[in-house]
Tab-separated table of C-alpha atoms in Angstrom:
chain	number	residue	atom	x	y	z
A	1	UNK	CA	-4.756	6.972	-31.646
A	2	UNK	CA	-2.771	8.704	-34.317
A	3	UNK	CA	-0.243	10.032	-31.955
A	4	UNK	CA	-0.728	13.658	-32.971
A	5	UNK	CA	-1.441	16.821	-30.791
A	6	UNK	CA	-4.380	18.175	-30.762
A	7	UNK	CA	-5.012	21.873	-31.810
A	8	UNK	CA	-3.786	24.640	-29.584
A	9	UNK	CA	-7.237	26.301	-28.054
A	10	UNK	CA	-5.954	30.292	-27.600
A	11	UNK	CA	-8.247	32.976	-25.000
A	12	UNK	CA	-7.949	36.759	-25.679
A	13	UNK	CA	-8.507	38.718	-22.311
A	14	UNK	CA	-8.993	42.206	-22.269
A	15	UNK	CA	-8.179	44.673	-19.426
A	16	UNK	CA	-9.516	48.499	-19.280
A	17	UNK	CA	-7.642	50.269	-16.544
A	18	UNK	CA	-7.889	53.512	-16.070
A	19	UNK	CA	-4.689	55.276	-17.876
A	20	UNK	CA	-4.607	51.949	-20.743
A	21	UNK	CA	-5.666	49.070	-22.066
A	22	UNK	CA	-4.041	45.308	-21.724
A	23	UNK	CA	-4.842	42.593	-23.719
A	24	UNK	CA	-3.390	39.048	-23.427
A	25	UNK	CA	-3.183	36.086	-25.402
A	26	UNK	CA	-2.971	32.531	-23.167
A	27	UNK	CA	-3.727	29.066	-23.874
A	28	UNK	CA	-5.973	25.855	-22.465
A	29	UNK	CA	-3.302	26.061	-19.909
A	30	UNK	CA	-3.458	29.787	-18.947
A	31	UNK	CA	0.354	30.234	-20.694
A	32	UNK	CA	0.574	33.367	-21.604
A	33	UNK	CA	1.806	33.967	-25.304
A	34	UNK	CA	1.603	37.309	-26.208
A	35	UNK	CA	1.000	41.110	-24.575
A	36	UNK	CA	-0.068	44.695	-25.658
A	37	UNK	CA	-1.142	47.619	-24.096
A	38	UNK	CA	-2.134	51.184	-25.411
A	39	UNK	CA	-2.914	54.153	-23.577
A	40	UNK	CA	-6.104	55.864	-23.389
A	41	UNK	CA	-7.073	59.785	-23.449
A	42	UNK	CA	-8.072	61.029	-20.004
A	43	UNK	CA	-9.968	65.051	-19.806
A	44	UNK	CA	-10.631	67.149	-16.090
A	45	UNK	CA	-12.126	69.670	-17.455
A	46	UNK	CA	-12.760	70.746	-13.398
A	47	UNK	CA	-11.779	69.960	-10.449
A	48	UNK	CA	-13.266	66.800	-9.342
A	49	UNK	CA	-14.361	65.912	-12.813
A	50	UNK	CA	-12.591	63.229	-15.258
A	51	UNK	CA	-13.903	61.815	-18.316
A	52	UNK	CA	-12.627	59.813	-20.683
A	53	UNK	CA	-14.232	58.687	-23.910
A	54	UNK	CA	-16.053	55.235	-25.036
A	55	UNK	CA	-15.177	55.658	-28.504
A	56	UNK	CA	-11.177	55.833	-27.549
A	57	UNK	CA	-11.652	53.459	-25.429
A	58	UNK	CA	-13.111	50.690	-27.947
A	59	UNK	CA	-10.454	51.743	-30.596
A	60	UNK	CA	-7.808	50.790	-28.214
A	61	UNK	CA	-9.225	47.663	-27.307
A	62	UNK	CA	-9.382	46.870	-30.826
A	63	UNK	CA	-5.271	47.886	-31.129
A	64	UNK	CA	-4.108	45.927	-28.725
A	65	UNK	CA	-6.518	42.598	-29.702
A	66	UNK	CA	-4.730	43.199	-33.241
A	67	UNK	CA	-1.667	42.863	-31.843
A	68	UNK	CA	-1.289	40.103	-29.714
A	69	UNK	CA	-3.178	37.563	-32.303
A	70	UNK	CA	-1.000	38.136	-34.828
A	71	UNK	CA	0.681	35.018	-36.549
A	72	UNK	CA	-1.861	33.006	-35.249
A	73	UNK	CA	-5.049	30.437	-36.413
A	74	UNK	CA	-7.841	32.569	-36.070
A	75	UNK	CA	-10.051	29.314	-35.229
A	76	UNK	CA	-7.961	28.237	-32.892
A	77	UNK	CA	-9.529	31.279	-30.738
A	78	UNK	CA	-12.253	29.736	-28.462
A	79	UNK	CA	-13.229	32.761	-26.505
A	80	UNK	CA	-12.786	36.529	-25.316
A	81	UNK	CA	-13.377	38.279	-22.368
A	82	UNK	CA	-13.476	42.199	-20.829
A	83	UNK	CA	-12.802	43.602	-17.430
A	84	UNK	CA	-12.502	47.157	-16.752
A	85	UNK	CA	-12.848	49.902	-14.592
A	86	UNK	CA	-16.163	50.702	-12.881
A	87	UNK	CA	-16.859	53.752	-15.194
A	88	UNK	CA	-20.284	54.911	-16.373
A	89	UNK	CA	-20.713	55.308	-19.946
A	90	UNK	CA	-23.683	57.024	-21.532
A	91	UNK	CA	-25.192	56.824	-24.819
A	92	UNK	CA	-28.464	58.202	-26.660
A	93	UNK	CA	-31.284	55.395	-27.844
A	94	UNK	CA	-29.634	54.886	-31.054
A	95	UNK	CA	-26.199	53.983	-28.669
A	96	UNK	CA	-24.338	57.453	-29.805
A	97	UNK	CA	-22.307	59.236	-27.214
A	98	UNK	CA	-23.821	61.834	-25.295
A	99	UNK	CA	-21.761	64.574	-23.366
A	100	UNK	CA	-21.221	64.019	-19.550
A	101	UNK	CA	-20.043	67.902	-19.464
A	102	UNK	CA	-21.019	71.207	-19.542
A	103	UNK	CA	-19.122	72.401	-22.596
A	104	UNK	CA	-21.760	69.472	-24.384
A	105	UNK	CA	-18.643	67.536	-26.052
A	106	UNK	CA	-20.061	64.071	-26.478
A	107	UNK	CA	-16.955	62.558	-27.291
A	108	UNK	CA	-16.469	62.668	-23.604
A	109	UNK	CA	-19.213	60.185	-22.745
A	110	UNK	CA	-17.958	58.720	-19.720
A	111	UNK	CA	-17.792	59.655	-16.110
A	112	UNK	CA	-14.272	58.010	-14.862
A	113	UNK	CA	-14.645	55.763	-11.578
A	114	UNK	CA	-12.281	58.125	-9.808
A	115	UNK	CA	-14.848	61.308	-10.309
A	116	UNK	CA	-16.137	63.152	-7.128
A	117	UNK	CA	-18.239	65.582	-8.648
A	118	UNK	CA	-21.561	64.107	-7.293
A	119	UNK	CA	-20.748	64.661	-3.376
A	120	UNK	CA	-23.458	66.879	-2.492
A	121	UNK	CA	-25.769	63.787	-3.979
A	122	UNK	CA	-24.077	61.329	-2.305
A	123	UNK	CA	-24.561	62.736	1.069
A	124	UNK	CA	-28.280	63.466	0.363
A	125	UNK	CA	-28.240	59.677	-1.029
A	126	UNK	CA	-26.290	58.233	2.509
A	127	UNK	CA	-28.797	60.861	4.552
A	128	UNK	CA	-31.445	58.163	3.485
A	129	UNK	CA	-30.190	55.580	5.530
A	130	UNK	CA	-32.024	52.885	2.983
A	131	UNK	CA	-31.546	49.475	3.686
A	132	UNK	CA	-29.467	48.763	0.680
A	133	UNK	CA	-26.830	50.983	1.757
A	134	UNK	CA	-25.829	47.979	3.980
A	135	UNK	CA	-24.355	46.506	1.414
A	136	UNK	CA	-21.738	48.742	1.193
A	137	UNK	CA	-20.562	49.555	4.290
A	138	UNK	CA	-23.486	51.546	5.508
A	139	UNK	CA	-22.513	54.341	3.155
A	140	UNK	CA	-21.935	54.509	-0.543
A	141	UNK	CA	-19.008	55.810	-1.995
A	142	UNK	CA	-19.008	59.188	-4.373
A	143	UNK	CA	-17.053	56.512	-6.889
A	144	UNK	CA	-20.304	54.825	-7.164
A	145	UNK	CA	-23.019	55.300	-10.303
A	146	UNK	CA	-26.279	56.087	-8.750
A	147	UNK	CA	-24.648	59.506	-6.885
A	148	UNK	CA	-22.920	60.154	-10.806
A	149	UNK	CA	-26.531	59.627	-12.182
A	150	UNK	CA	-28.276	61.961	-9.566
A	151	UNK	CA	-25.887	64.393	-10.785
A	152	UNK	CA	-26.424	64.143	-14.526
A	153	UNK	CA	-30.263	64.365	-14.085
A	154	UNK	CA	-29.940	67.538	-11.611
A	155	UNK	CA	-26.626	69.160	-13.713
A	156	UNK	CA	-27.261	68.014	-17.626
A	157	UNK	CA	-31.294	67.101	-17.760
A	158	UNK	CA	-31.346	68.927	-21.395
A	159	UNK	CA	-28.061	67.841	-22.937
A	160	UNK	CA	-27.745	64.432	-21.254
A	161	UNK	CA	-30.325	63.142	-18.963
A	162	UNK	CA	-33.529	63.631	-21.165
A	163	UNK	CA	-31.700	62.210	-24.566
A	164	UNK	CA	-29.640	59.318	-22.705
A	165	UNK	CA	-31.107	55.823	-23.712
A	166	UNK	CA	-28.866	53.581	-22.111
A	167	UNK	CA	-25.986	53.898	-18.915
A	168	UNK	CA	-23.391	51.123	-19.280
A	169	UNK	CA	-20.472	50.117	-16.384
A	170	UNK	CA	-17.654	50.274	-18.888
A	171	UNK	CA	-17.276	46.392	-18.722
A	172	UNK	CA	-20.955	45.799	-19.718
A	173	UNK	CA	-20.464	48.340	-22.689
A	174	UNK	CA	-17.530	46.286	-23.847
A	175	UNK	CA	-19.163	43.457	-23.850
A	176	UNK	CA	-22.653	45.159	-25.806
A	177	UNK	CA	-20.106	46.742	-27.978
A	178	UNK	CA	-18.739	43.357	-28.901
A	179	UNK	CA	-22.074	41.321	-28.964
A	180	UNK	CA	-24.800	43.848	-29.818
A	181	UNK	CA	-26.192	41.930	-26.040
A	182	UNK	CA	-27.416	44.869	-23.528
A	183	UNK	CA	-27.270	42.539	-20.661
A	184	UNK	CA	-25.562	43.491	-17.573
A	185	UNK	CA	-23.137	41.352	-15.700
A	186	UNK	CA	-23.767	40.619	-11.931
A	187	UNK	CA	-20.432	42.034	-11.006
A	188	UNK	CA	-21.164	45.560	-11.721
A	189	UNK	CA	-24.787	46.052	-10.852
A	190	UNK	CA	-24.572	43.913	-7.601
A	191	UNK	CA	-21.015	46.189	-6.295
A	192	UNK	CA	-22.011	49.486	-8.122
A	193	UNK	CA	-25.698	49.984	-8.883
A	194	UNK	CA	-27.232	48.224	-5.769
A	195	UNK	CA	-28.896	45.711	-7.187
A	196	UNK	CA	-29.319	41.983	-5.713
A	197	UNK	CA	-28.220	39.035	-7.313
A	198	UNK	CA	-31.490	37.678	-4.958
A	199	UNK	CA	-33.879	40.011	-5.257
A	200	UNK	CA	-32.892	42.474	-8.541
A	201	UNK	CA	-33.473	46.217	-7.668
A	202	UNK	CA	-35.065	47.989	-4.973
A	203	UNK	CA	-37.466	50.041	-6.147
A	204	UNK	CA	-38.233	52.093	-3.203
A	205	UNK	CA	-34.623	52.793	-3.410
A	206	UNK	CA	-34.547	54.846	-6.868
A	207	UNK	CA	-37.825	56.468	-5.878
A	208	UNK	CA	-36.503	57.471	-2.202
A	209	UNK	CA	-33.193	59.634	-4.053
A	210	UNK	CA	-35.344	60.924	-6.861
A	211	UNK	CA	-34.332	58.429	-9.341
A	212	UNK	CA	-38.321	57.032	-9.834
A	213	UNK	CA	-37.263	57.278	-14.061
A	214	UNK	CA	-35.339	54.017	-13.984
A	215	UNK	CA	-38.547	52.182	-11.900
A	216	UNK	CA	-40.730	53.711	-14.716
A	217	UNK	CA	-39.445	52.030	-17.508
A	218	UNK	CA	-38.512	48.430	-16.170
A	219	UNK	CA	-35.017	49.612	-15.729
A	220	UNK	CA	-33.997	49.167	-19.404
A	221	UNK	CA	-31.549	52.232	-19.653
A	222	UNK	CA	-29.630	50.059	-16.367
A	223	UNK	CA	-30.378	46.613	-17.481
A	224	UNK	CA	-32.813	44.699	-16.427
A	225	UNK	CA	-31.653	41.406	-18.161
A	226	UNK	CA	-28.598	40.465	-15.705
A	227	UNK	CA	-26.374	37.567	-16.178
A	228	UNK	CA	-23.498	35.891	-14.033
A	229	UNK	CA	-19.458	36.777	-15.061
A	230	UNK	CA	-18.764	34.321	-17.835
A	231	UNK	CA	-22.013	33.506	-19.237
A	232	UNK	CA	-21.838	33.324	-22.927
A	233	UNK	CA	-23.714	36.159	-24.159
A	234	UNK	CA	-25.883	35.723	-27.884
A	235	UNK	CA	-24.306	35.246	-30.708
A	236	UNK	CA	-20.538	35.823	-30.096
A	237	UNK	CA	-19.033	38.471	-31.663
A	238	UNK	CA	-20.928	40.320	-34.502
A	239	UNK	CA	-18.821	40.587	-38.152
A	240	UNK	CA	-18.369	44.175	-37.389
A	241	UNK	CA	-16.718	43.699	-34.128
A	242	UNK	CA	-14.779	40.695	-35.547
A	243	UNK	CA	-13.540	42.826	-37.837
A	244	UNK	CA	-12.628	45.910	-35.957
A	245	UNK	CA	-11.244	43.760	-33.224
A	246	UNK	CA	-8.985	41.462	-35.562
A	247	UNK	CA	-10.864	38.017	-34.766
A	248	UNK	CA	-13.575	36.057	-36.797
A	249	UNK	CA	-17.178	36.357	-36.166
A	250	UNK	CA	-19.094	34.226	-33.544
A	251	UNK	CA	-16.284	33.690	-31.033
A	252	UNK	CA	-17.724	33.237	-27.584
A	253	UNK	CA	-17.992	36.387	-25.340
A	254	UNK	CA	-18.438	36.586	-21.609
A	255	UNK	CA	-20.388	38.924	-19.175
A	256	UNK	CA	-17.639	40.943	-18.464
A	257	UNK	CA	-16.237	41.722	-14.543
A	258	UNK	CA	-14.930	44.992	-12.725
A	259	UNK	CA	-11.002	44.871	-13.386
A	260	UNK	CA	-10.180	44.112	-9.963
A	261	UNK	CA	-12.729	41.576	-9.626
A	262	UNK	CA	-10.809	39.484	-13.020
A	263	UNK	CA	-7.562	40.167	-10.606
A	264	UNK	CA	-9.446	38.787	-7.504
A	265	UNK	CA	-10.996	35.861	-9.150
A	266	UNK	CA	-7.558	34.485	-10.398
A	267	UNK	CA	-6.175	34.858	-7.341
A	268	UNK	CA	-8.705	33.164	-5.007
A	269	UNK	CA	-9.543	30.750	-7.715
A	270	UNK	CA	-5.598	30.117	-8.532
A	271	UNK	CA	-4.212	26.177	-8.408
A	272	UNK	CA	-1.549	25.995	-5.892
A	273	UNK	CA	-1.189	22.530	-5.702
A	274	UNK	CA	2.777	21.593	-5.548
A	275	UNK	CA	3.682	25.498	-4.446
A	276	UNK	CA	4.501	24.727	-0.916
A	277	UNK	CA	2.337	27.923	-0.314
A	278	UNK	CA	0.748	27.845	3.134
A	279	UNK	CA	-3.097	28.044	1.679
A	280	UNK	CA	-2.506	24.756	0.057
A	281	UNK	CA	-5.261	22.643	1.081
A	282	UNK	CA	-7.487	25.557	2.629
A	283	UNK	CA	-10.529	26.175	1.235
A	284	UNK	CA	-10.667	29.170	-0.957
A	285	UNK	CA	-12.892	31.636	1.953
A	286	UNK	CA	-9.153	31.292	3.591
A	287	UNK	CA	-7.927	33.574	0.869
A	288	UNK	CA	-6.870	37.648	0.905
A	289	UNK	CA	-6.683	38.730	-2.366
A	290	UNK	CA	-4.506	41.967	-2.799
A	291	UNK	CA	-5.383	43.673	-6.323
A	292	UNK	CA	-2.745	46.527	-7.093
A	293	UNK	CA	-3.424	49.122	-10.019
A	294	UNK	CA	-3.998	52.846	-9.615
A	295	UNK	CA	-5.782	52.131	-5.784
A	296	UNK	CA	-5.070	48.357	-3.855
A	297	UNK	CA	-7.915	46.077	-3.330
A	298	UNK	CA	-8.255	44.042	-0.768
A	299	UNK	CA	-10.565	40.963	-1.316
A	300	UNK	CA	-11.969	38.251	0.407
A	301	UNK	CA	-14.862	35.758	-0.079
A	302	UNK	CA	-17.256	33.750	2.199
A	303	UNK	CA	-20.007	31.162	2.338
A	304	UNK	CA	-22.690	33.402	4.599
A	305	UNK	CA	-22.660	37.209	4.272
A	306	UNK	CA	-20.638	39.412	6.169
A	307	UNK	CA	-21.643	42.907	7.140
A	308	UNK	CA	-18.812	45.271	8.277
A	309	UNK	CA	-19.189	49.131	8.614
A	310	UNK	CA	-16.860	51.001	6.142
A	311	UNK	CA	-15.923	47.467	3.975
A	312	UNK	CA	-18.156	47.399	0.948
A	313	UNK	CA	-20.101	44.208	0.646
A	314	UNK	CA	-20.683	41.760	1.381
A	315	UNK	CA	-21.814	40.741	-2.083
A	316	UNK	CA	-23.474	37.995	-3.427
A	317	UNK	CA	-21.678	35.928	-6.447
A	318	UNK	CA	-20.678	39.547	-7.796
A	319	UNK	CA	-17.328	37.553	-8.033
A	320	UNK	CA	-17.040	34.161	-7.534
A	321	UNK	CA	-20.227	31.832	-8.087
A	322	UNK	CA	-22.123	30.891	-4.877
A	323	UNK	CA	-20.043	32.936	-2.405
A	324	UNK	CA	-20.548	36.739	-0.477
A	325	UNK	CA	-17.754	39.078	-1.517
A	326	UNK	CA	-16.494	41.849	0.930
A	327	UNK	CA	-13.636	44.330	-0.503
A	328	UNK	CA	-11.423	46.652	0.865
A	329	UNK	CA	-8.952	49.108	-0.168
A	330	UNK	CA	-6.573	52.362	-0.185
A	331	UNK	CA	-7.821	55.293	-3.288
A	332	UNK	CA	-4.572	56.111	-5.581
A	333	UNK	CA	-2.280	53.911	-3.521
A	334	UNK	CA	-0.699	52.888	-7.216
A	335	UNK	CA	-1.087	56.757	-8.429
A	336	UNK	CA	1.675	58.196	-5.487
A	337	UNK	CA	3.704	55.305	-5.537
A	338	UNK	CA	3.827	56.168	-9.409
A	339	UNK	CA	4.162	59.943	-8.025
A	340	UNK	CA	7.306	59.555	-5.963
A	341	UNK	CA	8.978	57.270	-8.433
A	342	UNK	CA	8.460	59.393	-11.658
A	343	UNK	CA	9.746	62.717	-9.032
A	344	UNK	CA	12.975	61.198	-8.082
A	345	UNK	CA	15.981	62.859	-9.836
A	346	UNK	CA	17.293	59.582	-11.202
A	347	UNK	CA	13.825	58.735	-12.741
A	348	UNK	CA	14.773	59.810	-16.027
A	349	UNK	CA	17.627	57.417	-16.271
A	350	UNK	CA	16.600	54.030	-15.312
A	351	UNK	CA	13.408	54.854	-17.231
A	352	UNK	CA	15.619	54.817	-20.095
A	353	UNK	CA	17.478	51.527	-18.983
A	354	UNK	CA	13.911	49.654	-18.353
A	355	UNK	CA	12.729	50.538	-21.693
A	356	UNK	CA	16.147	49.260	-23.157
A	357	UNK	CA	15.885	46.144	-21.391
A	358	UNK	CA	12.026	45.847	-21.995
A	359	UNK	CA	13.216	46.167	-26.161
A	360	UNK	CA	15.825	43.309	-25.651
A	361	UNK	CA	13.845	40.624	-23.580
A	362	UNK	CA	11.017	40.962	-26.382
A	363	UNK	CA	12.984	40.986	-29.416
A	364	UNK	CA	14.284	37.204	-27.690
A	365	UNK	CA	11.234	36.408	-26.019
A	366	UNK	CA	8.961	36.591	-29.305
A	367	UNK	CA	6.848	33.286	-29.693
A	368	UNK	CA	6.483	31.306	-32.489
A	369	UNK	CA	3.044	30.022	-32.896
C-alpha cells in the first residue's frame, strides 16, 4: 500500500420545493460541502389555481447544480439525484409545454401540488367508492393527479387534453429531463396515481371516473415502465443535460422520490449508532418521521400493511424497499408559521441581522476542495 488517500467520491442532490430549489453537494460520508438554492416563479391566476412552470423550474435546477460544484473534479462526481414536490407537469408528444390554463399560456405547464381546482372531480372520483381508494385513507385528496387530470380533460380537452403526450410527477420529469428515460419512479405513481407496486394499475379504476384514455394506450402518457427510488436509469446524464446542469455526461441518475419521501427516507434510514438516542437498537418500523416544509409530514413504515381511515397509505416500497408506508400530515403548517413570523413588527429587523450573519458564517465557512 502506497499510503495515499483515495479520491474523494462527491453526490449532487437536488430538492424542488414548492417556492425554490436546493441543491447539495456531500461526500461517501454524507458531509455536506456545499449549498444553493434559487427561487422559483409561482402564478394563481384564480382562486384555487397555482401553476408554476417546468421550464423555470429546470433552469433553476441547473443554477443551483452550477453552483455548488464549483472548484471541484468533475469525475470525482459519482451520482445525482431529484426529489420534488408532487406536481403534475404536462407536455405535448414532442415533450413541449402545454398550457394548464384558460388564458392557453404554455409556459405555465404545471398544476402545483397545493391546487384545489378539481374538487367537484374529486368528489365524483371518492363517490365511487373503488377499491383503490383504500389506499389512501378511503378518500383521495384534491392534491392528488388523477382528480387534476379529470379536470384538464373536462376544462382544457382542445388546448391541453387532446395535444398532451405525456403527464410527469415533477420528480419523474426531472429525472426524464436529465436522462431522456420516461420511466416513472414507484414513489409517485404508488402515493399519487394509484398504482401498485404489486399489481401496476387498475384498470377498472380509470374506466370507472372516465379516464378509459390512459387504459387505451398501455398507459404511456403515465408511465407504464416503473422503477424503484434509486435505480440507475439508462445512460446517465445526456451531453445536453451535462452541460446545462454543469456536470459531465454519463453520471449516474436515480428514479427520483416525492420531496418528503427523500426527507423521510434519511430519517428512518439514518445511523444512530453512538447518539444515545432512544431508537438506538430498534428496528427502523419503530420510527416517526416528521418532514417540515410548506405542510408537516408525518411518516412511518411497517412490515405488513396498515389500513387507517383518513392516513394515506399504507404503501408498498413507495419509500423504503420492502416495507408499507402510511403518512400523515397538517396542509400549510410551514406557510402560517412563515405567515406570523414575516407579520410581526420586528420582522424586518432581524431579517436584516440573519442575512448579515448568514453573509459572515459563509464567507468563513467556504470549503476548499
Amino acid at each position: 500500500m502506497s499510503g495515499e488517500e483515495e479520491p474523494r467520491s462527491y453526490y449532487v442532490g437536488v430538492d424542488v420545493g414548492t417556492g425554490s430549489v436546493r441543491a447539495a453537494l456531500v461526500d461517501q460520508r454524507g458531509v455536506l460541502l456545499a449549498f444553493a438554492d434559487q427561487p422559483i416563479k409561482k402564478w394563481e391566476p384564480q382562486f384555487n389555481h397555482h401553476e408554476q412552470s417546468s421550464e423555470d423550474i429546470w433552469a433553476a435546477c441547473c443554477v443551483v447544480t452550477k453552483k455548488v460544484v464549483q472548484g471541484i473534479d468533475l469525475n470525482q462526481i459519482r451520482g445525482l439525484g431529484f426529489d420534488a414536490t408532487c406536481s403534475l407537469v404536462v407536455l405535448d408528444k414532442q415533450f413541449r409545454p402545454l398550457p394548464v390554463n384558460h388564458e392557453g399560456d404554455s409556459h405555465r405547464n404545471v398544476i402545483m401540488w397545493l391546487d384545489h381546482r378539481a374538487v367537484s372531480q374529486v368528489h365524483r372520483i371518492n363517490e365511487t367508492k373503488h377499491s383503490v381508494l383504500q389506499y389512501v385513507g378511503g378518500v383521495m385528496s384534491v392534491e392528488m393527479q388523477a382528480p387534476k387530470l379529470l379536470w384538464l380533460k373536462e376544462n382544457l380537452r382542445e388546448t391541453c387534453w387532446d395535444k398532451a403526450g405525456h403527464f410527469f410527477d415533477l420528480p419523474d420529469f426531472l429525472s426524464w429531463k436529465a436522462t431522456g428515460v420516461t420511466a416513472r419512479s414507484l414513489c409517485s405513481l404508488v402515493c399519487k396515481w394509484t398504482y401498485s407496486a404489486e399489481k401496476g394499475w387498475d384498470d377498472s379504476f380509470w374506466k370507472m371516473i372516465g379516464l378509459e384514455d390512459f387504459v387505451a394506450d398501455n398507459y404511456n402518457k403515465i408511465g407504464n415502465q416503473v422503477l424503484p427510488p434509486g435505480t440507475s436509469l439508462g445512460s446517465g446524464l445526456t451531453p445536453e443535460a451535462a452541460k446545462e446542469l454543469g456536470l459531465r455526461p454519463g453520471v449516474p441518475v436515480a428514479a427520483s422520490l416525492i420531496d418528503a419521501h427523500a426527507g423521510g427516507l434519511g430519517v428512518i434510514g439514518a445511523d444512530v449508532r453512538g447518539h444515545g438516542l432512544i431508537c438506538e437498537g430498534q428496528p427502523v418500523t419503530s420510527r416517526l418521521a416528521v418532514i417540515c416544509g410548506t405542510s408537516s409530514c408525518h411518516m412511518g413504515i411497517s412490515k405488513d400493511p396498515i389500513f387507517v381511515p383518513g392516513v394515506w397509505g399504507p404503501y408498498f416500497s413507495a419509500m423504503v424497499p420492502g416495507f408499507w408506508l402510511n403518512e400523515g400530515g397538517q396542509s400549510v403548517t410551514g406557510k402560517l408559521i412563515d405567515h406570523l413570523v414575516q407579520g410581526h413588527p420586528a420582522f424586518p429587523e432581524l431579517q436584516a441581522k440573519a442575512t448579515a450573519r448568514h453573509h459572515f458564517l459563509v464567507h468563513r465557512m467556504t470549503p476548499s476542495y
